[in-house]
Coordinates of C-alpha atoms in Angstrom, one line a residue:
M1 CA -85.3 52.4 -14.2
M2 CA -83.3 53.7 -17.2
R3 CA -83.0 50.1 -18.5
K4 CA -86.8 49.8 -18.7
I5 CA -86.9 52.6 -21.2
P6 CA -86.2 51.2 -24.7
D7 CA -83.5 53.1 -26.7
A8 CA -85.9 53.3 -29.7
F9 CA -88.5 55.1 -27.6
V10 CA -85.9 57.7 -26.4
E11 CA -84.6 58.3 -29.9
E12 CA -88.2 58.7 -31.3
L13 CA -88.9 61.1 -28.5
R14 CA -85.9 63.2 -29.3
R15 CA -86.8 63.1 -33.0
R16 CA -90.2 64.6 -32.3
L17 CA -88.9 67.4 -30.1
D18 CA -87.1 70.6 -31.1
I19 CA -84.5 71.6 -28.6
V20 CA -84.5 75.2 -29.7
E21 CA -88.2 75.5 -29.1
I22 CA -88.1 74.0 -25.6
V23 CA -85.0 75.9 -24.5
S24 CA -86.6 79.1 -25.7
E25 CA -89.3 78.7 -23.1
Y26 CA -86.6 79.3 -20.4
V27 CA -83.9 81.2 -22.2
Q28 CA -84.1 84.2 -24.6
L29 CA -82.1 82.9 -27.6
R30 CA -80.9 84.7 -30.7
R31 CA -79.5 83.1 -33.9
T32 CA -75.8 83.2 -34.6
G33 CA -74.8 81.3 -37.8
R34 CA -76.1 77.7 -37.4
S35 CA -76.5 77.9 -33.6
W36 CA -78.6 79.9 -31.1
V37 CA -77.0 81.6 -28.1
G38 CA -78.3 83.2 -24.9
L39 CA -77.5 83.7 -21.2
C40 CA -77.0 80.4 -19.4
P41 CA -79.9 79.6 -17.1
F42 CA -77.6 77.5 -14.9
H43 CA -75.2 80.2 -13.7
N44 CA -75.0 84.0 -13.6
E45 CA -73.4 85.6 -16.6
R46 CA -73.6 88.9 -18.5
T47 CA -72.1 87.8 -21.8
P48 CA -73.9 84.9 -23.5
S49 CA -72.0 81.7 -23.5
F50 CA -74.9 79.2 -23.8
S51 CA -75.2 77.7 -27.2
V52 CA -77.9 75.5 -28.7
S53 CA -77.3 73.5 -31.9
P54 CA -80.4 72.5 -33.8
D55 CA -78.3 70.3 -36.1
R56 CA -77.0 68.2 -33.2
Q57 CA -80.1 68.8 -31.0
M58 CA -77.8 69.6 -28.1
Y59 CA -76.8 72.5 -25.9
H60 CA -73.6 73.5 -24.2
C61 CA -72.5 76.3 -22.0
F62 CA -68.9 77.4 -22.6
G63 CA -69.0 79.1 -19.2
C64 CA -70.1 76.6 -16.6
G65 CA -69.9 73.5 -18.8
A66 CA -73.6 72.4 -18.6
G67 CA -74.7 70.5 -21.7
G68 CA -76.6 67.6 -23.2
T69 CA -79.7 66.8 -25.1
V70 CA -83.2 68.1 -24.7
I71 CA -83.8 65.4 -22.0
R72 CA -80.8 66.5 -20.0
F73 CA -81.9 70.2 -20.3
V74 CA -85.3 69.4 -18.8
M75 CA -83.7 67.2 -16.1
D76 CA -81.4 70.1 -15.1
I77 CA -83.8 73.0 -15.4
D78 CA -86.6 71.3 -13.6
G79 CA -84.6 69.0 -11.3
L80 CA -86.1 65.8 -12.6
T81 CA -84.7 62.3 -12.9
F82 CA -84.2 60.8 -16.3
P83 CA -87.5 58.8 -16.3
E84 CA -89.4 61.9 -15.0
A85 CA -88.0 64.0 -17.8
V86 CA -88.9 61.4 -20.4
V87 CA -92.5 61.2 -19.1
K88 CA -92.8 65.0 -19.1
L89 CA -91.5 65.3 -22.7
A90 CA -93.4 62.3 -23.9
E91 CA -96.7 64.1 -22.9
R92 CA -95.6 67.1 -24.9
A93 CA -94.7 65.0 -27.9
G94 CA -97.9 63.0 -27.8
L95 CA -96.2 59.7 -27.0
D96 CA -97.3 57.1 -24.4
P97 CA -94.3 56.1 -22.3
P98 CA -93.7 52.3 -22.3
F99 CA -93.3 52.4 -18.5
S100 CA -94.7 54.0 -15.3
L101 CA -92.8 56.1 -12.8
D102 CA -94.3 53.9 -10.1
E103 CA -92.9 50.6 -11.5
T104 CA -90.6 49.9 -8.5
P105 CA -90.6 46.8 -6.4
G106 CA -93.2 46.9 -3.7
A107 CA -94.8 50.1 -5.1
T108 CA -98.4 50.9 -4.5
P109 CA -100.4 50.3 -7.7
H110 CA -100.4 53.3 -10.0
S111 CA -104.2 53.8 -9.9
R112 CA -104.2 53.9 -6.1
L113 CA -101.4 56.4 -6.1
D114 CA -103.2 58.5 -8.5
G115 CA -106.2 58.4 -6.2
M116 CA -104.1 59.5 -3.3
K117 CA -102.7 62.4 -5.3
E118 CA -106.2 63.5 -6.4
A119 CA -107.5 63.3 -2.8
H120 CA -104.6 65.5 -1.6
E121 CA -105.2 68.1 -4.4
L122 CA -108.9 68.2 -3.5
A123 CA -108.1 68.5 0.2
A124 CA -105.8 71.4 -0.5
K125 CA -108.5 73.2 -2.4
L126 CA -111.1 72.6 0.3
Y127 CA -108.8 73.8 3.1
S128 CA -107.9 76.9 1.0
Y129 CA -111.6 77.7 0.3
I130 CA -112.5 77.3 4.0
L131 CA -109.7 79.7 5.0
M132 CA -110.4 82.4 2.4
N133 CA -114.1 82.3 1.9
T134 CA -116.0 81.0 5.0
G135 CA -116.8 82.1 8.5
A136 CA -115.1 79.0 9.9
G137 CA -111.8 80.2 8.6
V138 CA -112.0 83.8 10.0
Q139 CA -110.0 83.0 13.1
A140 CA -107.2 81.2 11.2
L141 CA -107.1 84.1 8.6
T142 CA -106.9 86.7 11.4
Y143 CA -104.1 84.7 13.0
L144 CA -102.1 84.6 9.8
E145 CA -102.7 88.3 9.1
T146 CA -101.5 89.2 12.6
R147 CA -98.4 87.1 12.0
G148 CA -97.7 89.4 9.0
F149 CA -98.6 87.0 6.2
P150 CA -100.1 88.9 3.3
R151 CA -102.9 87.4 1.2
Q152 CA -100.4 87.0 -1.7
S153 CA -98.3 84.6 0.5
L154 CA -101.4 82.7 1.5
V155 CA -102.3 82.2 -2.2
E156 CA -98.7 81.5 -3.3
F157 CA -98.2 78.7 -0.8
G158 CA -101.8 77.5 -0.9
L159 CA -102.4 77.9 2.8
G160 CA -105.8 76.7 4.2
Y161 CA -107.7 75.8 7.3
A162 CA -108.9 72.4 8.6
P163 CA -112.0 73.2 10.6
K164 CA -112.9 71.8 14.1
G165 CA -115.4 69.3 12.7
S166 CA -114.3 65.7 13.1
D167 CA -115.1 64.5 9.6
T168 CA -115.4 67.6 7.3
L169 CA -112.7 66.3 4.8
V170 CA -113.8 62.7 5.0
R171 CA -117.4 63.5 4.1
F172 CA -116.2 65.9 1.3
L173 CA -114.0 63.2 -0.3
R174 CA -116.4 60.3 0.3
R175 CA -119.1 62.1 -1.7
R176 CA -116.6 62.2 -4.5
G177 CA -116.1 58.5 -4.6
F178 CA -113.0 58.1 -2.4
A179 CA -112.8 55.0 -0.2
E180 CA -112.2 55.6 3.5
S181 CA -109.4 53.0 3.4
L182 CA -107.5 55.0 0.8
L183 CA -107.9 58.2 2.8
V184 CA -106.5 56.4 5.9
E185 CA -103.6 54.9 3.9
A186 CA -102.8 58.3 2.4
G187 CA -102.7 59.9 5.8
L188 CA -105.6 62.3 5.3
A189 CA -107.8 60.4 7.8
V190 CA -107.4 58.2 10.9
D191 CA -109.4 55.2 12.0
V192 CA -110.5 55.6 15.7
G193 CA -112.3 52.6 17.0
G194 CA -113.8 51.8 13.6
R195 CA -114.8 55.4 12.9
V196 CA -112.9 57.2 10.2
M197 CA -112.1 60.9 11.1
D198 CA -110.1 63.8 9.7
R199 CA -106.5 63.6 10.7
F200 CA -106.2 67.4 10.8
R201 CA -108.6 69.5 12.8
D202 CA -108.6 73.2 13.8
R203 CA -105.2 73.8 12.2
V204 CA -103.7 76.2 9.6
M205 CA -102.8 73.9 6.8
V206 CA -99.7 74.1 4.6
P207 CA -99.6 71.9 1.5
I208 CA -96.4 69.9 1.0
R209 CA -95.5 69.3 -2.7
N210 CA -93.2 67.0 -4.6
L211 CA -90.8 68.3 -7.3
Q212 CA -93.6 68.1 -9.8
G213 CA -95.7 70.5 -7.7
Q214 CA -98.2 67.9 -6.7
V215 CA -99.6 67.9 -3.2
I216 CA -98.4 64.8 -1.3
G217 CA -98.9 65.8 2.3
F218 CA -99.7 68.6 4.7
G219 CA -98.3 70.4 7.7
G220 CA -100.8 71.6 10.2
R221 CA -100.2 74.4 12.8
A222 CA -102.5 74.2 15.7
L223 CA -104.6 77.4 16.5
A224 CA -105.4 76.5 20.1
P225 CA -102.5 77.6 22.3
D226 CA -102.7 74.4 24.4
A227 CA -103.1 72.0 21.5
K228 CA -100.5 69.1 21.2
P229 CA -98.6 68.8 19.1
K230 CA -98.1 72.4 18.0
Y231 CA -97.1 71.2 14.5
L232 CA -98.5 68.0 13.0
N233 CA -97.2 66.7 9.7
S234 CA -98.8 64.0 7.4
P235 CA -97.5 60.5 8.4
E236 CA -95.3 58.4 6.1
S237 CA -97.4 57.1 3.2
P238 CA -96.8 55.8 -0.3
L239 CA -96.9 59.4 -1.4
F240 CA -95.1 61.1 1.4
R241 CA -91.7 60.2 2.8
K242 CA -90.2 62.9 5.1
S243 CA -86.6 61.8 4.5
E244 CA -87.0 62.4 0.7
V245 CA -89.0 65.7 0.6
L246 CA -87.9 69.3 1.2
F247 CA -90.7 71.8 1.6
H248 CA -90.8 74.5 -1.1
L249 CA -88.1 72.9 -3.2
D250 CA -90.4 72.6 -6.2
A251 CA -90.8 76.4 -6.3
A252 CA -87.4 77.4 -5.0
R253 CA -85.1 75.2 -7.1
R254 CA -84.7 77.6 -10.1
Q255 CA -83.6 80.4 -7.8
I256 CA -81.4 78.0 -5.9
R257 CA -79.7 77.0 -9.1
K258 CA -79.4 80.6 -10.3
L259 CA -77.7 81.7 -7.0
G260 CA -75.9 78.4 -6.4
T261 CA -77.1 78.7 -2.8
A262 CA -80.0 77.2 -0.8
V263 CA -81.1 78.5 2.6
L264 CA -82.1 75.5 4.7
M265 CA -84.6 76.3 7.5
E266 CA -86.3 74.2 10.2
G267 CA -90.0 74.6 9.3
Y268 CA -92.4 75.6 6.7
M269 CA -93.6 78.7 8.5
D270 CA -89.9 79.9 8.5
V271 CA -89.8 79.4 4.7
I272 CA -93.0 81.2 4.1
A273 CA -91.8 84.1 6.2
A274 CA -88.4 84.1 4.4
S275 CA -90.2 84.2 1.0
R276 CA -92.3 87.1 2.2
A277 CA -89.0 88.9 2.9
G278 CA -87.6 88.3 -0.6
V279 CA -85.5 85.2 0.2
T280 CA -87.0 82.9 -2.4
N281 CA -84.3 80.2 -2.3
A282 CA -85.3 78.8 1.1
V283 CA -86.5 75.3 1.9
A284 CA -87.2 73.2 5.0
S285 CA -86.9 69.7 6.2
M286 CA -90.2 69.9 8.2
G287 CA -89.2 69.0 11.7
T288 CA -87.2 65.9 10.8
S289 CA -83.4 65.5 11.0
L290 CA -81.7 66.2 7.7
T291 CA -81.1 63.0 5.8
E292 CA -78.7 61.9 3.1
Q293 CA -81.5 62.0 0.6
H294 CA -82.3 65.6 1.5
A295 CA -78.6 66.5 1.0
Q296 CA -78.5 64.8 -2.4
L297 CA -81.7 66.7 -3.4
L298 CA -80.0 70.0 -2.6
K299 CA -76.8 68.9 -4.4
R300 CA -78.8 68.8 -7.6
Y301 CA -79.2 72.5 -7.5
A302 CA -76.8 74.1 -5.1
E303 CA -73.1 74.3 -4.4
R304 CA -73.6 76.1 -1.0
V305 CA -76.1 75.7 1.8
I306 CA -76.8 78.3 4.5
L307 CA -78.2 76.7 7.6
A308 CA -80.7 79.3 9.0
Y309 CA -81.8 77.6 12.3
D310 CA -83.0 78.9 15.6
G311 CA -80.2 79.9 18.0
D312 CA -81.5 77.8 20.9
E313 CA -79.8 74.6 22.0
A314 CA -82.0 72.4 19.8
G315 CA -81.2 74.6 16.8
I316 CA -77.5 74.5 17.4
Q317 CA -77.4 70.7 17.8
A318 CA -79.5 70.3 14.6
A319 CA -77.1 72.5 12.7
K320 CA -74.1 70.4 13.9
R321 CA -75.8 67.2 12.7
A322 CA -76.8 68.9 9.4
L323 CA -73.2 70.1 8.8
D324 CA -71.9 66.5 8.5
V325 CA -74.7 65.3 6.3
L326 CA -74.3 68.2 3.9
E327 CA -70.5 68.0 3.7
Q328 CA -70.7 64.3 3.0
A329 CA -72.7 65.2 0.0
G330 CA -70.0 67.6 -1.2
L331 CA -71.8 70.8 -0.3
S332 CA -70.2 74.0 1.1
V333 CA -71.9 75.0 4.3
Q334 CA -72.4 78.2 6.3
V335 CA -74.4 78.7 9.5
A336 CA -76.6 81.7 10.2
L337 CA -78.3 81.1 13.6
F338 CA -81.0 83.5 14.7
P339 CA -80.8 85.1 18.1
E340 CA -82.1 82.8 20.8
G341 CA -85.8 83.1 21.3
E342 CA -86.4 84.5 17.8
D343 CA -87.4 82.5 14.7
P344 CA -87.3 84.0 11.2
D345 CA -90.9 85.2 11.4
D346 CA -90.2 87.0 14.7
F347 CA -87.0 88.5 13.3
I348 CA -88.7 89.8 10.2
R349 CA -91.6 91.3 12.1
A350 CA -89.3 93.0 14.6
R351 CA -86.5 94.2 12.3
G352 CA -87.9 94.2 8.8
E353 CA -87.3 92.4 5.5
R354 CA -84.1 94.1 4.5
A355 CA -82.5 93.4 7.9
F356 CA -83.4 89.8 7.4
Q357 CA -81.7 89.6 4.0
R358 CA -78.6 91.4 5.4
Y359 CA -78.5 89.0 8.4
L360 CA -78.3 86.0 6.2
Q361 CA -75.6 87.6 4.1
S362 CA -73.4 89.1 6.8
N363 CA -74.0 86.8 9.8
A364 CA -73.4 83.4 8.1
W365 CA -70.4 81.7 9.8
T366 CA -68.2 79.3 8.1
E367 CA -68.3 75.7 9.4
V368 CA -65.1 76.3 11.4
Q369 CA -66.3 79.6 12.8
F370 CA -69.6 78.0 13.9
L371 CA -67.9 75.1 15.6
L372 CA -65.4 77.4 17.4
Q373 CA -68.2 79.5 18.6
D374 CA -70.0 76.5 19.9
L375 CA -66.9 75.5 21.8
R376 CA -66.6 79.0 23.2
R377 CA -70.2 78.9 24.3
N378 CA -69.6 75.9 26.5
A379 CA -66.1 76.8 27.7
N380 CA -65.0 78.1 31.1
L381 CA -62.7 80.9 30.0
E382 CA -62.3 82.2 33.6
S383 CA -59.8 79.5 34.6
M384 CA -56.5 78.5 33.1
S385 CA -57.5 74.9 32.8
G386 CA -60.7 76.0 31.0
K387 CA -58.7 78.2 28.6
M388 CA -56.3 75.3 27.8
A389 CA -59.2 72.9 27.2
F390 CA -60.8 75.4 24.9
L391 CA -57.6 76.0 23.0
R392 CA -57.1 72.2 22.6
G393 CA -60.6 71.8 21.3
A394 CA -60.2 74.7 18.9
L395 CA -57.0 73.2 17.5
E396 CA -58.8 69.9 17.0
V397 CA -61.5 71.6 15.0
L398 CA -58.8 73.4 12.9
A399 CA -56.9 70.1 12.4
Q400 CA -60.0 68.2 11.3
R401 CA -62.0 70.8 9.5
A402 CA -60.1 73.9 8.4
T403 CA -58.2 74.6 5.2
P404 CA -54.6 75.9 5.6
I405 CA -55.7 79.5 5.1
E406 CA -58.5 79.1 7.7
Q407 CA -56.0 77.5 10.1
D408 CA -53.5 80.4 9.7
A409 CA -56.2 83.1 10.2
E410 CA -57.8 81.4 13.3
I411 CA -54.5 80.6 14.9
R412 CA -53.5 84.3 14.7
E413 CA -56.8 85.3 16.3
L414 CA -56.4 82.7 19.1
A415 CA -52.8 83.8 19.7
R416 CA -53.8 87.4 20.1
E417 CA -56.8 86.6 22.4
F418 CA -55.1 84.2 24.7
E419 CA -51.6 85.8 24.6
V420 CA -49.7 82.7 23.4
S421 CA -47.3 82.6 20.5
V422 CA -48.4 81.7 17.0
D423 CA -45.5 79.3 16.7
A424 CA -46.6 77.3 19.8
L425 CA -50.1 77.0 18.5
K426 CA -48.9 75.9 15.0
E427 CA -46.6 73.3 16.6
E428 CA -49.5 71.9 18.7
L429 CA -51.7 71.9 15.6
S430 CA -49.1 70.0 13.7
Q431 CA -48.9 67.3 16.4
L432 CA -52.7 67.0 16.6
A433 CA -53.0 66.7 12.8
K434 CA -50.8 63.5 12.9
T435 CA -53.2 61.8 15.4
L436 CA -56.6 63.0 14.4
P437 CA -58.6 61.8 11.4
G438 CA -59.3 64.6 8.9
R439 CA -62.9 65.5 8.2
H440 CA -62.5 67.9 5.3
R441 CA -65.4 68.3 2.9
P442 CA -64.9 65.6 0.2
R443 CA -63.8 66.9 -3.1
R444 CA -65.9 66.2 -6.1
R445 CA -64.8 63.0 -7.7
F446 CA -62.8 64.6 -10.5
E447 CA -61.8 67.9 -8.8
R448 CA -58.1 68.5 -9.3
T449 CA -56.1 69.9 -6.3
A450 CA -54.9 73.4 -6.5
E451 CA -51.3 72.2 -6.1
A452 CA -51.5 69.7 -9.0
A453 CA -49.3 70.6 -11.9
P454 CA -51.1 71.3 -15.2
L455 CA -50.8 68.6 -17.7
P456 CA -49.1 69.3 -21.0
K457 CA -51.7 70.4 -23.5
G458 CA -50.8 67.9 -26.1
H459 CA -51.5 64.9 -23.9
V460 CA -54.9 66.2 -22.9
L461 CA -55.8 67.1 -26.4
A462 CA -54.9 63.7 -27.6
G463 CA -57.1 62.1 -24.9
N464 CA -60.0 64.4 -25.9
R465 CA -59.7 63.5 -29.6
L466 CA -59.8 59.8 -28.8
L467 CA -62.9 60.3 -26.6
Q468 CA -64.5 62.5 -29.3
A469 CA -64.0 59.8 -31.9
M470 CA -65.5 57.1 -29.6
L471 CA -68.5 59.4 -29.0
L472 CA -69.1 60.1 -32.6
E473 CA -68.7 56.6 -34.2
H474 CA -69.0 53.1 -32.7
R475 CA -66.3 51.7 -35.0
W476 CA -63.6 53.8 -33.3
C477 CA -64.8 52.7 -29.9
E478 CA -64.3 49.1 -31.0
M479 CA -60.9 49.8 -32.5
L480 CA -59.6 51.5 -29.4
M481 CA -61.1 48.8 -27.1
Q482 CA -59.1 46.2 -29.2
E483 CA -56.0 48.4 -28.8
G484 CA -56.4 48.0 -25.0
L485 CA -57.0 51.7 -24.2
D486 CA -58.1 51.8 -20.6
E487 CA -56.5 55.0 -19.2
L488 CA -56.2 58.6 -20.4
P489 CA -54.1 61.6 -19.0
L490 CA -56.9 63.2 -16.9
P491 CA -59.0 61.3 -14.3
E492 CA -62.3 62.7 -15.8
Q493 CA -61.1 61.5 -19.3
T494 CA -60.5 58.0 -17.9
A495 CA -63.9 58.0 -16.2
L496 CA -65.7 59.0 -19.4
L497 CA -63.8 56.3 -21.3
A498 CA -65.2 53.7 -18.9
H499 CA -68.7 55.1 -19.3
I500 CA -68.4 54.9 -23.1
Y501 CA -67.3 51.3 -23.0
Q502 CA -70.1 50.3 -20.7
F503 CA -72.7 52.3 -22.7
R504 CA -71.6 50.7 -26.1
S505 CA -71.7 47.2 -24.6
E506 CA -75.3 47.8 -23.4
H507 CA -76.6 50.1 -26.3
P508 CA -74.4 49.2 -29.3
D509 CA -76.7 51.1 -31.8
A510 CA -78.1 53.9 -29.6
D511 CA -77.3 57.6 -30.2
T512 CA -74.6 59.0 -28.0
G513 CA -77.0 61.5 -26.6
F514 CA -78.5 58.7 -24.6
L515 CA -75.2 58.3 -22.8
L516 CA -75.0 62.0 -22.1
D517 CA -78.4 62.0 -20.5
Q518 CA -77.4 59.1 -18.2
L519 CA -74.2 60.7 -16.8
D520 CA -74.6 62.0 -13.2
E521 CA -71.1 63.5 -12.6
P522 CA -71.1 67.2 -13.7
A523 CA -67.5 67.0 -14.7
L524 CA -68.2 64.2 -17.1
V525 CA -71.3 65.9 -18.5
R526 CA -69.2 69.0 -19.1
L527 CA -66.5 67.1 -20.9
A528 CA -68.8 64.9 -23.0
S529 CA -71.0 67.8 -24.1
S530 CA -68.1 70.0 -25.1
L531 CA -66.6 67.2 -27.2
L532 CA -69.9 66.5 -28.9
M533 CA -70.5 70.2 -29.7
E534 CA -67.0 70.8 -31.0
E535 CA -66.4 70.3 -34.7
P536 CA -63.8 67.5 -34.9
P537 CA -60.8 67.3 -37.2
Q538 CA -60.8 64.7 -39.9
L539 CA -60.6 61.3 -38.1
D540 CA -59.2 58.1 -39.5
A541 CA -57.4 55.0 -38.2
R542 CA -53.9 56.6 -38.8
V543 CA -54.8 59.8 -37.0
L544 CA -56.2 57.9 -34.0
Q545 CA -53.1 55.7 -33.8
D546 CA -51.1 58.9 -33.5
Y547 CA -53.3 60.2 -30.7
L548 CA -53.0 56.8 -29.0
R549 CA -49.3 56.9 -29.3
T550 CA -49.1 60.3 -27.8
V551 CA -51.2 59.2 -24.8
R552 CA -49.1 56.1 -24.3
L553 CA -45.8 58.1 -24.5
Y554 CA -47.1 60.3 -21.8
Q555 CA -48.0 57.3 -19.6
L556 CA -44.6 55.8 -20.1
E557 CA -42.8 59.0 -19.3
T558 CA -44.9 59.5 -16.2
A559 CA -44.2 55.9 -15.1
Y560 CA -40.4 56.5 -15.7
Q561 CA -40.4 59.6 -13.5
R562 CA -42.2 57.7 -10.7
V563 CA -39.7 54.8 -10.8
L564 CA -36.8 57.2 -10.9
Q565 CA -38.0 58.9 -7.7
Q566 CA -38.4 55.4 -6.1
S567 CA -34.9 54.5 -7.2
V568 CA -33.4 57.6 -5.7
Q569 CA -35.2 57.0 -2.4
A570 CA -34.1 53.4 -2.3
Q571 CA -30.4 54.5 -2.7
V572 CA -30.8 57.1 0.0
D573 CA -32.3 54.5 2.3
G574 CA -29.5 52.0 1.5
R575 CA -31.8 49.5 -0.1
M576 CA -29.4 48.6 -2.9
D577 CA -31.3 45.4 -4.1
D578 CA -34.4 47.5 -4.5
A579 CA -32.5 50.2 -6.3
A580 CA -31.0 47.7 -8.7
A581 CA -34.5 46.3 -9.5
L582 CA -35.8 49.7 -10.0
R583 CA -32.9 50.6 -12.4
G584 CA -34.0 47.5 -14.5
E585 CA -37.6 48.9 -14.6
M586 CA -36.2 52.3 -15.7
E587 CA -34.2 50.7 -18.5
A588 CA -37.2 48.8 -19.8
L589 CA -39.4 51.9 -19.7
Q590 CA -36.7 53.8 -21.6
R591 CA -36.6 51.2 -24.3
Q592 CA -40.4 51.5 -24.7
I593 CA -40.2 55.3 -24.8
Q594 CA -37.6 55.2 -27.5
Q595 CA -39.7 52.8 -29.6
L596 CA -42.7 55.1 -29.4
K597 CA -40.6 58.2 -30.1
W598 CA -39.0 56.7 -33.2
P599 CA -41.7 54.6 -34.8
Q600 CA -40.6 52.2 -37.6
W601 CA -42.3 53.9 -40.5
T602 CA -41.2 56.4 -43.1
G603 CA -42.4 59.9 -43.8
K604 CA -43.8 62.5 -41.6
L605 CA -45.9 61.7 -38.5
G606 CA -49.6 61.7 -38.7
T607 CA -52.1 64.6 -38.3
G608 CA -52.9 63.5 -34.7
L609 CA -49.3 64.0 -33.5
K610 CA -49.0 67.4 -35.3
E611 CA -52.1 68.7 -33.5
A612 CA -51.1 67.3 -30.2
G613 CA -47.7 69.0 -30.5
Q614 CA -45.7 65.8 -30.5
E615 CA -44.1 66.0 -34.0

């Protein structure tokens, strides 16, 4: 999709927009010198670290690392894709985008999609009017009020009522020019033996919205106690795909981003009840199993997800499935199951709103605690064989899922409860760890391990200066490409280097801000925006050669240490031929290191080496 947007259009769009003006609609800014500063909208902070540069038309948070152009800001603050943000800003700037968001293979024609969206918006208004203003909606309104839903919640979520009549909505929309075939395709109506009827009848209606706040489907809760099914959702349609939509995410995403946490529930009524209790970062997957797309949606805004499911067997199994999906997306997960037989609405009505908030905070198990509790629930702890089976299962969970700290804590608890020694459990765990595949939550692509030794500052600085030069001027990118630069000291530096090369090959004349808007990995956005916002030292070919030499010296010394360790191990193992070959490699590396350390030129070393601490 990004390749369909001409570079010239994106640059013209940025030229017409004032980033300070747009950011000010979300952040209270004050001028400091040539920049504007304020509290970052992407993380909690008390001291302003969020800076906006009108000169560069960029922003950067020196606390959490968020940064980019005005397009990236709108993408991050509103949770939009790059094309969606371009369309939104183009409308503001008075430009007609040279593409449509619906230009995907096999997509329904844009005008037909617009018709479906309009039909859904009108349907939501009709249902709401019937609930709030007519005699037909009295029973539904009474039901909602007895469930404890105040009028404010009904209005906030746009709740309505679909009456018992078989074609109330169809007649309403037909009079407004909507074809019956479109209503059937959109999921608002059904064709029964050639007669088109309303899909939803005698149900409390809950509008389901996309990230732009547009109604794309409905959830209907039956009023009649014997009605089947109790909950009925819109079918899959060109507008509504259950696997890609989370209920209430359009309204909850800012609070989710602010807190870094999303509360994931099973149904829309749970979310509405949670919101009434002050938990405004709740969303739901609407009765369908959590999908990879759902998890990726949450990953845009959250670092952590609390699974707030019912405590019955179905809820427990759903939570176990969701755990794996969320962890594969790189999210931290906790589980807060409600007592069996109680859903969030029941819990709030019985115990109150504050108790509900406290429950989510204090009763959320870690993944390991939840899985151990599930094992315990199904274990026979009255017999010795049952105890041993439980212990083995618990150790398997610890071996596959737990961090070393969690393993230590849980082993001590198990040893105390079952009167076995800590050492015995640790030995068993060690043996299991060798045979079982680990299933730890994946690290983010460029997350450094806690035990990794910090790299020398000079090498990192040299890598950053090379990247900064490439971001600022195309000629330095060409020069360093010709020099064969393909690796830098840090993994994220090397990844950004690859992105820059690819970007320049596809967009040789485009502004670097276009690259920043395309980056998906937070670590790379953080690095690139910090380099673009920083005032660089004077850069020329000689200075860059110094930085390049510093990086290559680091790479050679690292390679030398690696070969040295291999050589020592070869000698210990008695592999003398391998040891001799490795000594030859070490000698060759030493010669290259000496050549770089004592370059064949006169005078002092360049500015780049001085700054990098390699003089």
